[in-house]
Coordinates of C-alpha atoms in Angstrom, one line a residue:
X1 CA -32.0 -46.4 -121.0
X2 CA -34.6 -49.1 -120.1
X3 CA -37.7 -48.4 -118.1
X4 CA -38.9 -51.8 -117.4
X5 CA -39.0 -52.0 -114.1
X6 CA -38.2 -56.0 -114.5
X7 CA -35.1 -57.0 -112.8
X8 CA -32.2 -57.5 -115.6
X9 CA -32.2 -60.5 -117.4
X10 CA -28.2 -61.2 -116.5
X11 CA -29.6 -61.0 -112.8
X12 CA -31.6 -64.1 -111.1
X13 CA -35.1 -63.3 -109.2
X14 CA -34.3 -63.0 -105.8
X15 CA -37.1 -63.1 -103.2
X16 CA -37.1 -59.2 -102.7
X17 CA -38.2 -58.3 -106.2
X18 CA -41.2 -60.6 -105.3
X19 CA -44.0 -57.8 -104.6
X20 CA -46.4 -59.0 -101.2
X21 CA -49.6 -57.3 -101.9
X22 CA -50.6 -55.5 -98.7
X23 CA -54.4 -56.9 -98.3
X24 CA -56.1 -53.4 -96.8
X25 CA -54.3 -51.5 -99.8
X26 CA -55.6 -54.3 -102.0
X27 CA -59.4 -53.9 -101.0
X28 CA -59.1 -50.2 -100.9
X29 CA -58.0 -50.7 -104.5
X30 CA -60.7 -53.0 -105.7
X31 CA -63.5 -50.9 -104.3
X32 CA -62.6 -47.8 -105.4
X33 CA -62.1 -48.9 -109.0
X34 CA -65.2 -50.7 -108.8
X35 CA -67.2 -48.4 -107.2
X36 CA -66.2 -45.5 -109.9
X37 CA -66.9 -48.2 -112.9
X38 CA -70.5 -48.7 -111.3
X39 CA -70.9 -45.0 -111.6
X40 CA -70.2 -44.8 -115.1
X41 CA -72.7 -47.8 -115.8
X42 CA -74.9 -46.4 -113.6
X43 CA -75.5 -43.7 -115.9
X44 CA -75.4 -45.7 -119.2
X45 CA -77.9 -48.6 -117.7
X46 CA -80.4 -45.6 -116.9
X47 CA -79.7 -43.9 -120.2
X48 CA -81.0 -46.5 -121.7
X49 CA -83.9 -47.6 -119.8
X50 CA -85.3 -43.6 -120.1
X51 CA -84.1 -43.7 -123.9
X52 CA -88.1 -43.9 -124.9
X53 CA -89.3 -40.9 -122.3
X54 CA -85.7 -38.8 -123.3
X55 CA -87.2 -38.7 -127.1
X56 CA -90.3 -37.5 -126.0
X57 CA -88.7 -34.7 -123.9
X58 CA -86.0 -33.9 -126.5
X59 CA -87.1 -34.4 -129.8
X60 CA -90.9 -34.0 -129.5
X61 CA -91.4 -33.3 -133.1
X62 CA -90.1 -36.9 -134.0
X63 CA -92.5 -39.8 -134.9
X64 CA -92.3 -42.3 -131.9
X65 CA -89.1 -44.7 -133.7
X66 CA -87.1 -41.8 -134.8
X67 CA -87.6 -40.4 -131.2
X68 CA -85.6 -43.5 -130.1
X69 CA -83.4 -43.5 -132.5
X70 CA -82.2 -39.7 -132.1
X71 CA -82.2 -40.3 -128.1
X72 CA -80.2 -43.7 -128.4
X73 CA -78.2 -41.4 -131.5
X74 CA -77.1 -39.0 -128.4
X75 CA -76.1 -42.2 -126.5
X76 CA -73.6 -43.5 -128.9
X77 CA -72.0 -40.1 -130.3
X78 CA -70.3 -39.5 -127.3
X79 CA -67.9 -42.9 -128.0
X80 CA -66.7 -40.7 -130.9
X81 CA -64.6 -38.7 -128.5
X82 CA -63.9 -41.6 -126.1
X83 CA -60.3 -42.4 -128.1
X84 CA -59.5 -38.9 -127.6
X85 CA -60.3 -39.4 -123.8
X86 CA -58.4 -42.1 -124.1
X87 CA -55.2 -41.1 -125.2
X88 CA -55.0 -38.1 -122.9
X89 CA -56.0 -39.9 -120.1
X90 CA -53.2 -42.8 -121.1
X91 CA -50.9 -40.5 -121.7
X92 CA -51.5 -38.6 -118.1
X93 CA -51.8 -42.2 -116.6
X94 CA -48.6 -43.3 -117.6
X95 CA -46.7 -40.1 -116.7
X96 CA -48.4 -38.9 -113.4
X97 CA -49.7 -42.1 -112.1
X98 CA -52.9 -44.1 -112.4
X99 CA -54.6 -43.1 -109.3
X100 CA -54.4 -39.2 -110.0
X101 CA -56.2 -39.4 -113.3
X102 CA -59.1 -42.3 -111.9
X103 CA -60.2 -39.2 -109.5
X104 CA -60.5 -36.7 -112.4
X105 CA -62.0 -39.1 -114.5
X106 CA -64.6 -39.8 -111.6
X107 CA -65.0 -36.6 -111.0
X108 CA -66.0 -35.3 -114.7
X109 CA -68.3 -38.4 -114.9
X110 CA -70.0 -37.1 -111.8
X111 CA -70.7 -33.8 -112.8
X112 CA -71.9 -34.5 -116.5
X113 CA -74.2 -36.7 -115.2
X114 CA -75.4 -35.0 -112.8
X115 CA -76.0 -32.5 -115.4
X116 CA -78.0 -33.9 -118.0
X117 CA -80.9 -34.1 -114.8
X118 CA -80.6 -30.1 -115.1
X119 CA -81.7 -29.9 -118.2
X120 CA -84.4 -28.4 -119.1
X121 CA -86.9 -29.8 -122.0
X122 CA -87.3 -29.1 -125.6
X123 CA -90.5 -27.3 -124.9
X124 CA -88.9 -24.9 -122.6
X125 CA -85.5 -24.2 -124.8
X126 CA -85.9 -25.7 -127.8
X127 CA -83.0 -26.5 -129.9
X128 CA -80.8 -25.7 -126.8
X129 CA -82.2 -28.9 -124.8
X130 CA -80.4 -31.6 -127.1
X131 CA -77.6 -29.7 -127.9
X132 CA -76.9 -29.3 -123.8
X133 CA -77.5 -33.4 -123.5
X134 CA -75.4 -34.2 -126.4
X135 CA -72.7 -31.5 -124.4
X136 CA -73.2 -33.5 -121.5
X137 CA -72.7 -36.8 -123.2
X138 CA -69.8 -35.6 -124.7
X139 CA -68.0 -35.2 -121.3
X140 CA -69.0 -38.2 -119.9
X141 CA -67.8 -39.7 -123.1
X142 CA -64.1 -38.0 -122.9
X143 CA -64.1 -39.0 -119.2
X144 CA -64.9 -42.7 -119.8
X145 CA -62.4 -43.0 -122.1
X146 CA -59.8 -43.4 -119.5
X147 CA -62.3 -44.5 -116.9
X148 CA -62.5 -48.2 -117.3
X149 CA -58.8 -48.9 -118.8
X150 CA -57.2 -47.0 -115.8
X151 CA -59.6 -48.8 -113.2
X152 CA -58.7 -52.1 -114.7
X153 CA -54.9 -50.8 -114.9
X154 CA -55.0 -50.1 -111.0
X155 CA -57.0 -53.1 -110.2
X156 CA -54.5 -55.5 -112.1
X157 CA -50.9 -53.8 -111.3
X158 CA -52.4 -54.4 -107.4
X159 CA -53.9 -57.7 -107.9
X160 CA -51.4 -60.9 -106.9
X161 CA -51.1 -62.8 -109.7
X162 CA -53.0 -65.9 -108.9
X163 CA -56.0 -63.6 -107.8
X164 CA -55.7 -61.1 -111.0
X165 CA -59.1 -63.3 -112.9
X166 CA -61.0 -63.1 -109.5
X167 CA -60.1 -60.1 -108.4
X168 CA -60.7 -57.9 -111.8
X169 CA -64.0 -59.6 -112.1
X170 CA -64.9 -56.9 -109.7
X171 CA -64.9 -54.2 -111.9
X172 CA -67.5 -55.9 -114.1
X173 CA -69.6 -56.3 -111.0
X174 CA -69.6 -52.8 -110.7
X175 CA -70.4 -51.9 -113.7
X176 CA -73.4 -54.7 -113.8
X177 CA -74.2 -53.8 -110.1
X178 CA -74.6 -49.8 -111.1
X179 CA -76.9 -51.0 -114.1
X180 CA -78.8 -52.8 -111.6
X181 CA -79.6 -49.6 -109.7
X182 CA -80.1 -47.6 -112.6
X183 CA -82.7 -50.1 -113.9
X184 CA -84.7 -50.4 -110.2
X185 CA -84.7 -46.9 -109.7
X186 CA -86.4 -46.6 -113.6
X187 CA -88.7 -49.4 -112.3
X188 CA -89.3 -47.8 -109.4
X189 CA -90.6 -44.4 -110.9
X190 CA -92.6 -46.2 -113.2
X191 CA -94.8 -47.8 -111.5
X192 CA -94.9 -44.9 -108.9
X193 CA -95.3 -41.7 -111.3
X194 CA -97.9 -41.4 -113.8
X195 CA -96.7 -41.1 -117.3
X196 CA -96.7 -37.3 -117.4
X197 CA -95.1 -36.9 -114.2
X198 CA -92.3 -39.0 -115.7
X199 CA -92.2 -37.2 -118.8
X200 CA -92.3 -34.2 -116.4
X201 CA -89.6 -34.6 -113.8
X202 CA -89.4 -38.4 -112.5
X203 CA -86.7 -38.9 -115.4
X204 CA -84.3 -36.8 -113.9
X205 CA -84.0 -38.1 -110.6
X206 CA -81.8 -41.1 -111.4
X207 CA -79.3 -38.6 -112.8
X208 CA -79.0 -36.8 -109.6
X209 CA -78.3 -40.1 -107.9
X210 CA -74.5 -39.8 -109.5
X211 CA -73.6 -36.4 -107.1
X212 CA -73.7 -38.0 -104.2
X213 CA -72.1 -41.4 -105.8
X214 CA -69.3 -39.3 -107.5
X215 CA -68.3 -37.8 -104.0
X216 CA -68.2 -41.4 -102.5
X217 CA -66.1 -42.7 -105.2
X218 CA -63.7 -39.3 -105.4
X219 CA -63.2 -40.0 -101.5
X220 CA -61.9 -44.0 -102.0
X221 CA -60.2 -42.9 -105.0
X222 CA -57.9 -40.7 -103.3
X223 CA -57.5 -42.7 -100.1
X224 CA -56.3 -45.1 -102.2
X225 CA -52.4 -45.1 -103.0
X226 CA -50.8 -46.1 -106.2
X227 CA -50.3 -49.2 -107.1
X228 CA -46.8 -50.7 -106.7
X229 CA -45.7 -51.7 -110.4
X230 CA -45.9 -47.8 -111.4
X231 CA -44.4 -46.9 -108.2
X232 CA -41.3 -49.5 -108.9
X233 CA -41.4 -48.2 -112.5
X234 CA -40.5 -45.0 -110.7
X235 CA -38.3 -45.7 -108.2
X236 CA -36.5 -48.1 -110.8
X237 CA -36.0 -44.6 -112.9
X238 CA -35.1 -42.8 -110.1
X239 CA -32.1 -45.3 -109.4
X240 CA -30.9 -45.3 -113.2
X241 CA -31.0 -41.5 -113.8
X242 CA -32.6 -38.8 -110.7
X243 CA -33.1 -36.1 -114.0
X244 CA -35.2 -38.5 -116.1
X245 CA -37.2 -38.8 -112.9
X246 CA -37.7 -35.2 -112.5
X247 CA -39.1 -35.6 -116.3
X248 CA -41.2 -38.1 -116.1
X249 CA -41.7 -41.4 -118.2
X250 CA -42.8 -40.2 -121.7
X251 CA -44.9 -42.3 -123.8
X252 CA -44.1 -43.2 -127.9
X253 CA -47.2 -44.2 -129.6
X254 CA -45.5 -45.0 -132.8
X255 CA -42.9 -47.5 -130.3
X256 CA -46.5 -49.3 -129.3
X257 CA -48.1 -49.4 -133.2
X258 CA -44.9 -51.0 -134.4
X259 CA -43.6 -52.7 -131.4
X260 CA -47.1 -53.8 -130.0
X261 CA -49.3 -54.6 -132.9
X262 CA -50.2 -58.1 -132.1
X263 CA -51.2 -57.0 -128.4
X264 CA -53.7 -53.9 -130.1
X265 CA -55.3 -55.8 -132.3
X266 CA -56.3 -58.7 -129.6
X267 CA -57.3 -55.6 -127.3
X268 CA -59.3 -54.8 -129.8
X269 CA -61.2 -58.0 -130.4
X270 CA -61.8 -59.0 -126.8
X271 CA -63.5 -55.4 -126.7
X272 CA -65.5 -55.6 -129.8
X273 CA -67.0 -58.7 -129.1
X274 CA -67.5 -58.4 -125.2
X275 CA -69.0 -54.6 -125.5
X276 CA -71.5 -55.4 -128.9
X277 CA -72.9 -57.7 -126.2
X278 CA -72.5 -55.9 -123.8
X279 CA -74.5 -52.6 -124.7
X280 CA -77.2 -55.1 -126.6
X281 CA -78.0 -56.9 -123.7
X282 CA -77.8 -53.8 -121.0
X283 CA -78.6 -51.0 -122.8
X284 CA -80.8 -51.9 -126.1
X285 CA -83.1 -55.0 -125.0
X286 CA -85.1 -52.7 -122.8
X287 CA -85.8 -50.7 -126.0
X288 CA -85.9 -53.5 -128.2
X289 CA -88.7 -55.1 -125.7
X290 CA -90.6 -51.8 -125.5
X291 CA -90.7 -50.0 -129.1
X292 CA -90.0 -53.6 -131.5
X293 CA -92.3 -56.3 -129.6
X294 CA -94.5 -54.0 -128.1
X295 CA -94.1 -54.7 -124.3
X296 CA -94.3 -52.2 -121.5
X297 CA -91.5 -50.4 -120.6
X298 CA -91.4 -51.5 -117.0
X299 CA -91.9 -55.1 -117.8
X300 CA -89.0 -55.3 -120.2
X301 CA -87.2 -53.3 -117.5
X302 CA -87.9 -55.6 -114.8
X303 CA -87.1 -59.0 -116.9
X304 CA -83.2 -57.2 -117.6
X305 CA -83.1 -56.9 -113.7
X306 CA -83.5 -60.4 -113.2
X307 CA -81.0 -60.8 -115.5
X308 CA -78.8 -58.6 -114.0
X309 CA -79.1 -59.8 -110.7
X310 CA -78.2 -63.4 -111.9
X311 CA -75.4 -61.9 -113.7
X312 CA -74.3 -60.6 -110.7
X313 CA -73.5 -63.8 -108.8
X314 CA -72.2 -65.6 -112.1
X315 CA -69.8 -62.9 -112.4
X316 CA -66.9 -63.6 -109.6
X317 CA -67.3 -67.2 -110.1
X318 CA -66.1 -66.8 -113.7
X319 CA -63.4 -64.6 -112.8
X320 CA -62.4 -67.2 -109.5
X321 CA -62.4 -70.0 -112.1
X322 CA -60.2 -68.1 -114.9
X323 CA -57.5 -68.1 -112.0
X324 CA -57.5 -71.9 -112.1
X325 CA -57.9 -72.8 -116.3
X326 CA -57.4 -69.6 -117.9
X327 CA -59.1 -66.8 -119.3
X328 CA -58.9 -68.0 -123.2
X329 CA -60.8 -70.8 -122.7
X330 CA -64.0 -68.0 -121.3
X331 CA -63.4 -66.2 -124.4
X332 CA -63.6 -69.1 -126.5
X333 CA -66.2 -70.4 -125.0
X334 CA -68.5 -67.1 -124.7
X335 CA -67.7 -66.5 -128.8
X336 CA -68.8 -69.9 -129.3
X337 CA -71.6 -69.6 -127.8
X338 CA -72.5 -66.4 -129.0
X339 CA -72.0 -67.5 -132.6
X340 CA -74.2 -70.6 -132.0
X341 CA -77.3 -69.2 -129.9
X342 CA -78.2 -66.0 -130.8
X343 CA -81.1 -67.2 -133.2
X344 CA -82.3 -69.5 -130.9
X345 CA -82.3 -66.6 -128.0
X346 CA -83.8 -64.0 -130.1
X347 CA -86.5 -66.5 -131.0
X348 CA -87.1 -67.4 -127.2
X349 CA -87.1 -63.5 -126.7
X350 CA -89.9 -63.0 -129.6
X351 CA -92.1 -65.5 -127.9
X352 CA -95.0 -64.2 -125.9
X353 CA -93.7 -66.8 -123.2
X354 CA -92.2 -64.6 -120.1
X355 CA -90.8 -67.9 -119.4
X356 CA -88.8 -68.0 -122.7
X357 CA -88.3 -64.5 -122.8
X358 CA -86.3 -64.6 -120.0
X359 CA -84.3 -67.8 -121.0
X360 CA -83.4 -66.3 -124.2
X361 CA -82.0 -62.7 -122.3
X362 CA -80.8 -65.6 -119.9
X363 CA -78.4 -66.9 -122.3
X364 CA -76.6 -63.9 -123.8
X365 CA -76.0 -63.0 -120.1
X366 CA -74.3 -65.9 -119.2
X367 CA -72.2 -65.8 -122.3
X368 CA -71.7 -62.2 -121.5
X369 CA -70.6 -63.3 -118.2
X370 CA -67.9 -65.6 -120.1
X371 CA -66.4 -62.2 -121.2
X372 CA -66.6 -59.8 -118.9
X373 CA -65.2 -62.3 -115.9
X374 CA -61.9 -62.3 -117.8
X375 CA -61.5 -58.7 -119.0
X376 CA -60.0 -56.8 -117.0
X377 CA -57.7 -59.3 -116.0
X378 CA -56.7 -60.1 -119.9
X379 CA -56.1 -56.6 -121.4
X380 CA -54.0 -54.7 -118.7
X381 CA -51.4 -58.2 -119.1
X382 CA -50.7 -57.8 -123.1
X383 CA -48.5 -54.5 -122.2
X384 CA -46.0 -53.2 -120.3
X385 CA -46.1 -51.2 -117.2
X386 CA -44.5 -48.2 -118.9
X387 CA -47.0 -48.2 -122.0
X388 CA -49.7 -50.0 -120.6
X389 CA -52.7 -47.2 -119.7
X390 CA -51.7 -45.3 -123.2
X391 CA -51.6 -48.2 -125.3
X392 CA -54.9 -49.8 -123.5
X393 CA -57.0 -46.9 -123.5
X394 CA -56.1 -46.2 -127.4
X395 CA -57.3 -49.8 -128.4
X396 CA -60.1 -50.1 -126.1
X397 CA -61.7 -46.8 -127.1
X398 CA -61.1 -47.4 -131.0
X399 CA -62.6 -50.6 -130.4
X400 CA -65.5 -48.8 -128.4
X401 CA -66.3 -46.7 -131.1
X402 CA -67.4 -49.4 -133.3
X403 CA -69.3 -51.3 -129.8
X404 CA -70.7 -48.1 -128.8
X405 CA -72.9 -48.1 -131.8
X406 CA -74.9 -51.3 -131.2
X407 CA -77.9 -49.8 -129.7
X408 CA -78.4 -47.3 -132.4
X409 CA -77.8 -49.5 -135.6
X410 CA -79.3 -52.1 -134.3
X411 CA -82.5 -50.0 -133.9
X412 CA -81.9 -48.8 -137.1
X413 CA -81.7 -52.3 -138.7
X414 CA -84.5 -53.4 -137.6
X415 CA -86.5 -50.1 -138.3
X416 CA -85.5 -50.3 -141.7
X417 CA -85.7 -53.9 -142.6
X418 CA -88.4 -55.0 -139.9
X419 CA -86.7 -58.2 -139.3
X420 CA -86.7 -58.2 -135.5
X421 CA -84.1 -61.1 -136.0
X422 CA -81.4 -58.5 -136.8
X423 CA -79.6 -58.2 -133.1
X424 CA -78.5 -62.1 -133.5
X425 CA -77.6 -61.7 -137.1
X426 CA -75.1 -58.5 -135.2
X427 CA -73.9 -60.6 -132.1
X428 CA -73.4 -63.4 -134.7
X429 CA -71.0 -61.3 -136.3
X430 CA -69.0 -60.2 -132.9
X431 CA -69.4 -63.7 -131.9
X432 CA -66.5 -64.2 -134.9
X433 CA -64.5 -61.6 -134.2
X434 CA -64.3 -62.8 -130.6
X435 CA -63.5 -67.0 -131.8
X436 CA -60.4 -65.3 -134.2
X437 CA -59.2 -63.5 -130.9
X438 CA -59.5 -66.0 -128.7
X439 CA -57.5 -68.3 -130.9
X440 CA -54.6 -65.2 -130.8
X441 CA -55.1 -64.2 -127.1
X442 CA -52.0 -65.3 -124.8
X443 CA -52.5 -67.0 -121.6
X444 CA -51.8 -64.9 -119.2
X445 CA -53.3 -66.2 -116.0
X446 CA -51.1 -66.9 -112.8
X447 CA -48.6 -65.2 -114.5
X448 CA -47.3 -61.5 -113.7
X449 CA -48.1 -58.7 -115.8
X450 CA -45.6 -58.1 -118.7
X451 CA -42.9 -56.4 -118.3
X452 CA -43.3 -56.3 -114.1
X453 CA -42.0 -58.8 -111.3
X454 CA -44.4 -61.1 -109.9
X455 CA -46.9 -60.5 -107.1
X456 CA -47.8 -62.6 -104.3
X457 CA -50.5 -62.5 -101.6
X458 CA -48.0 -63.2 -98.5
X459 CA -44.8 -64.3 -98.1
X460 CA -45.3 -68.2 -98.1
X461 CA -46.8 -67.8 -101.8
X462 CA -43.6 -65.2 -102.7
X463 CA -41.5 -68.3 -102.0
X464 CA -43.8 -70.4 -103.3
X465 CA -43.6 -68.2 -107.0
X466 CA -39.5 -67.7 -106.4
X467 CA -39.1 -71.7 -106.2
X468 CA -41.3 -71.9 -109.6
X469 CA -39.4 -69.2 -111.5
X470 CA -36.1 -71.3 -110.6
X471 CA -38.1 -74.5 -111.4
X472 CA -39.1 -73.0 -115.2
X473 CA -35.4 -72.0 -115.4
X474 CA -34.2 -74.9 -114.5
X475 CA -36.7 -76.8 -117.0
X476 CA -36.1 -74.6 -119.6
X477 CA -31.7 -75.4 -119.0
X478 CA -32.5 -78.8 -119.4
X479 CA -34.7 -78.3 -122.5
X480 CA -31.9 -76.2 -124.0
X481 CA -29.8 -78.6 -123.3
X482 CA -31.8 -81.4 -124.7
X483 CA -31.9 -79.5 -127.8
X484 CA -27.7 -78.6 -128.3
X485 CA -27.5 -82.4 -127.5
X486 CA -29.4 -83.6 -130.4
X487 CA -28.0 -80.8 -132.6
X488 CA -25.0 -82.3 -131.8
X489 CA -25.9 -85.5 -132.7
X490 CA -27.1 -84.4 -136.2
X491 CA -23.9 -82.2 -136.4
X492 CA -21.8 -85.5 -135.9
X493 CA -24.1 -87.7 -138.4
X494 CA -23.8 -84.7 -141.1
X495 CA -20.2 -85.0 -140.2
X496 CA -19.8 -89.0 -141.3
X497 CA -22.3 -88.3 -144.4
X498 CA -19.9 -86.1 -145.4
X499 CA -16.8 -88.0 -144.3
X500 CA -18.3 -91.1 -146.3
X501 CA -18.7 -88.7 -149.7
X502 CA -15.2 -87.7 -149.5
X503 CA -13.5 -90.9 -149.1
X504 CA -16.0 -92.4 -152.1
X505 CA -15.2 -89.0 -154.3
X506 CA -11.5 -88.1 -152.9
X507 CA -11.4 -85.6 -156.3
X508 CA -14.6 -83.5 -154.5
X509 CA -12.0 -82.7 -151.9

């Protein structure tokens, strides 16, 4: 029994399987995913601005580089159990619907984080303190790992197709946009609180910022309804068989590594290269400025926020754009660019210049930008509605593993061969995986997901997308039939070749 929720191919697209996206449903959507991705970066942008005081509070015992090490150690552990997130979230995504499991995942994120402000120091409970923050990563790390898949899932299955780049830029705002307030709140305490009474207490009140943030975005999340290809998905079910309803759509991951192999491995690469970047820029310059080139911590802070900012505003305009060319030319052009001027950045960001310092972060956001503008819409389109959170989530969170390791061995690299050059040698290295993707990576923009029927944002552009679906039909009739004609013709000369052989060897006969 097929559970595409495509109409058959035997039957032509009529205007009813057209979906009109309901605009206040739409926005309700977008925020709420956003707003929950914002959370989650929230608490890794401040993670990683505080990594320098959390080693001091943690692991006092620890000379001043292995302090930052073991703190930005706890940071990345945690995306060991993010493919584990991953799949149960996926699975749970794909059978019980995406917006149940974005409120769970909200929630969980929330509370961890929240959490880790609790905690009290090494000093007070010894061993106990980083074994309770590594607890508390841990959490946030098996919630993420079906935070931002199912966010981009919900954002894309509502999105109408010629608005899916522009609209799932939005998620990537959010996540940039909750770095942004991480960062100015670290700023803010810094140049407020003297150095003990950030050591003290000042750290933990950005942590305690994500109650009140996880109870704003539990409250859109469940306002919000589900979106309408896993709601035709079930209603499609519920028409073929009322028992496998009752059920529930099951999920077989050996059908997605045989059937969908191609699709996982570009997942993968698109995450690899935009992520690496990703947690360099956002989560390890701060550190990199502070403990390898010796600036203060709020001035490396505050140059990442002016680069966050102007990420900010590049960000929609990349994803409005991708609507109109295409996401893989983003992709190409962000690994490009990645493999080209990560030297020449790094050596702007080794300067003493602010100036160049901030033309070097400068580029690798805009590259960044390149990325991120086009994720969300690219990965939820290389799978099928049915599949698509539990085959997303697995690939994104193997593939975050590897990302979610950046800050820590890149510190490491350049503890251990002091060559502050080593974060462009890494991005170098993404930047390659990222051109090889790209190169793979279907265009999938203006186009409706795989496996679902198209959406519009009214009715004129439903009729608009019904008259191009018969146009491509009728173009691809007329190209089939271009193609029998000239078989034909080469049928007919094969024909007299062999005609004229016979009659000039009649004993061949």
């Amino acid at each position: 029994m097929s559970q595409s929720v495509s109409p058959s191919p035997v039957q032509p697209l009529q205007i009813d399987d057209i979906t009109v996206i309901d605009n206040t449903k739409l926005k309700k959507a977008v925020t709420a995913a956003a707003l929950g991705n914002a959370m989650e970066w929230f608490d890794f942008g401040v993670y990683g601005f505080v990594a320098t005081a959390l080693g001091k509070v943690f692991f006092p015992e620890a000379s001043p580089a292995v302090q930052t090490i073991a703190a930005l150690g706890t940071f990345s552990v945690p995306f060991l159990v993010r493919p584990l997130g991953g799949v149960f979230f996926g699975i749970m995504g794909d059978r019980f619907g995406r917006q149940k499991v974005l409120s769970l995942t909200i929630v969980i994120m929330a509370i961890s984080t929240f959490c880790i402000g609790l905690i009290p120091s090494y000093e007070a409970i010894g061993l106990w303190a980083p074994l309770l923050l590594l607890l508390c990563k841990l959490a946030q790390g098996f919630s993420v790992g079906g935070e931002y898949t199912g966010a981009a899932i919900f954002v894309a299955e509502y999105a109408p197709d010629r608005q899916r780049g522009f609209l799932g830029s939005w998620l990537d705002f959010g996540s940039i946009a909750g770095f942004v307030l991480g960062a100015g709140l670290v700023v803010l305490l810094h140049t407020t609180l003297a150095e003990q009474r950030f050591l003290d207490w000042g750290w933990r009140l950005p942590f305690f910022v994500a109650g009140p943030l996880g109870l704003l975005g539990l409250y859109l999340r469940h306002a919000a309804e589900e979106t309408p290809a896993f709601t035709q998905q079930l209603e499609k079910l519920e028409k073929e068989d009322r028992d496998a309803l009752k059920e529930r759509p099951t999920v077989s991951f050996k059908e997605i590594f045989l059937k969908y192999r191609k699709a996982l491995s570009i997942c993968i690469g698109v995450v690899l290269v935009t992520n690496i970047t990703y947690y360099m820029l956002l989560t390890y310059m701060p550190t990199y400025l502070s403990s390898s080139l010796g600036y203060s911590e709020e001035h490396g802070v505050l140059i990442i926020v002016v680069v966050m900012i102007g990420m900010l505003f590049v960000q929609p305009i990349v994803g409005f754009l991708s609507d109109k060319v295409g996401r893989k030319p983003f992709l190409l052009i962000g690994s490009v660019g990645l493999l080209i001027l990560s030297i020449p950045a790094f050596h702007f960001i080794g300067s003493d210049n602010v100036g160049l310092i901030f033309l070097g972060l400068l580029l690798i956001a805009v590259l960044l930008n390149c990325m991120t503008g086009v994720m969300a819409s690219t990965l939820p389109a290389l799978f099928p509605t049915r599949i698509r959170y539990s085959a997303l989530a697995s690939a994104f969170n193997v593939a975050i593993i590897v990302a979610g390791l950046t800050p820590t061995v890149a510190a490491w690299l350049v503890e251990g061969t002091n060559d502050v050059m080593m974060p462009a040698y890494y991005l170098i290295v993404a930047a390659v995986i990222g051109l090889v993707t790209s190169f793979f990576l279907p265009e999938t923009a203006n186009r409706p997901l795989r496996g679902d029927t198209p959406n519009a944002a009214n009715k004129r552009e439903a009729k608009v997308l019904l008259q191009q679906a018969y146009d491509h039909i009728e173009e691809t009739v007329q190209e089939v039939d271009a193609e029998i004609a000239e078989l034909e013709e080469r049928l007919a000369s094969l024909r007299e070749r062999r005609q004229r052989l016979a009659d000039r060897h009649p004993h061949l006969e």
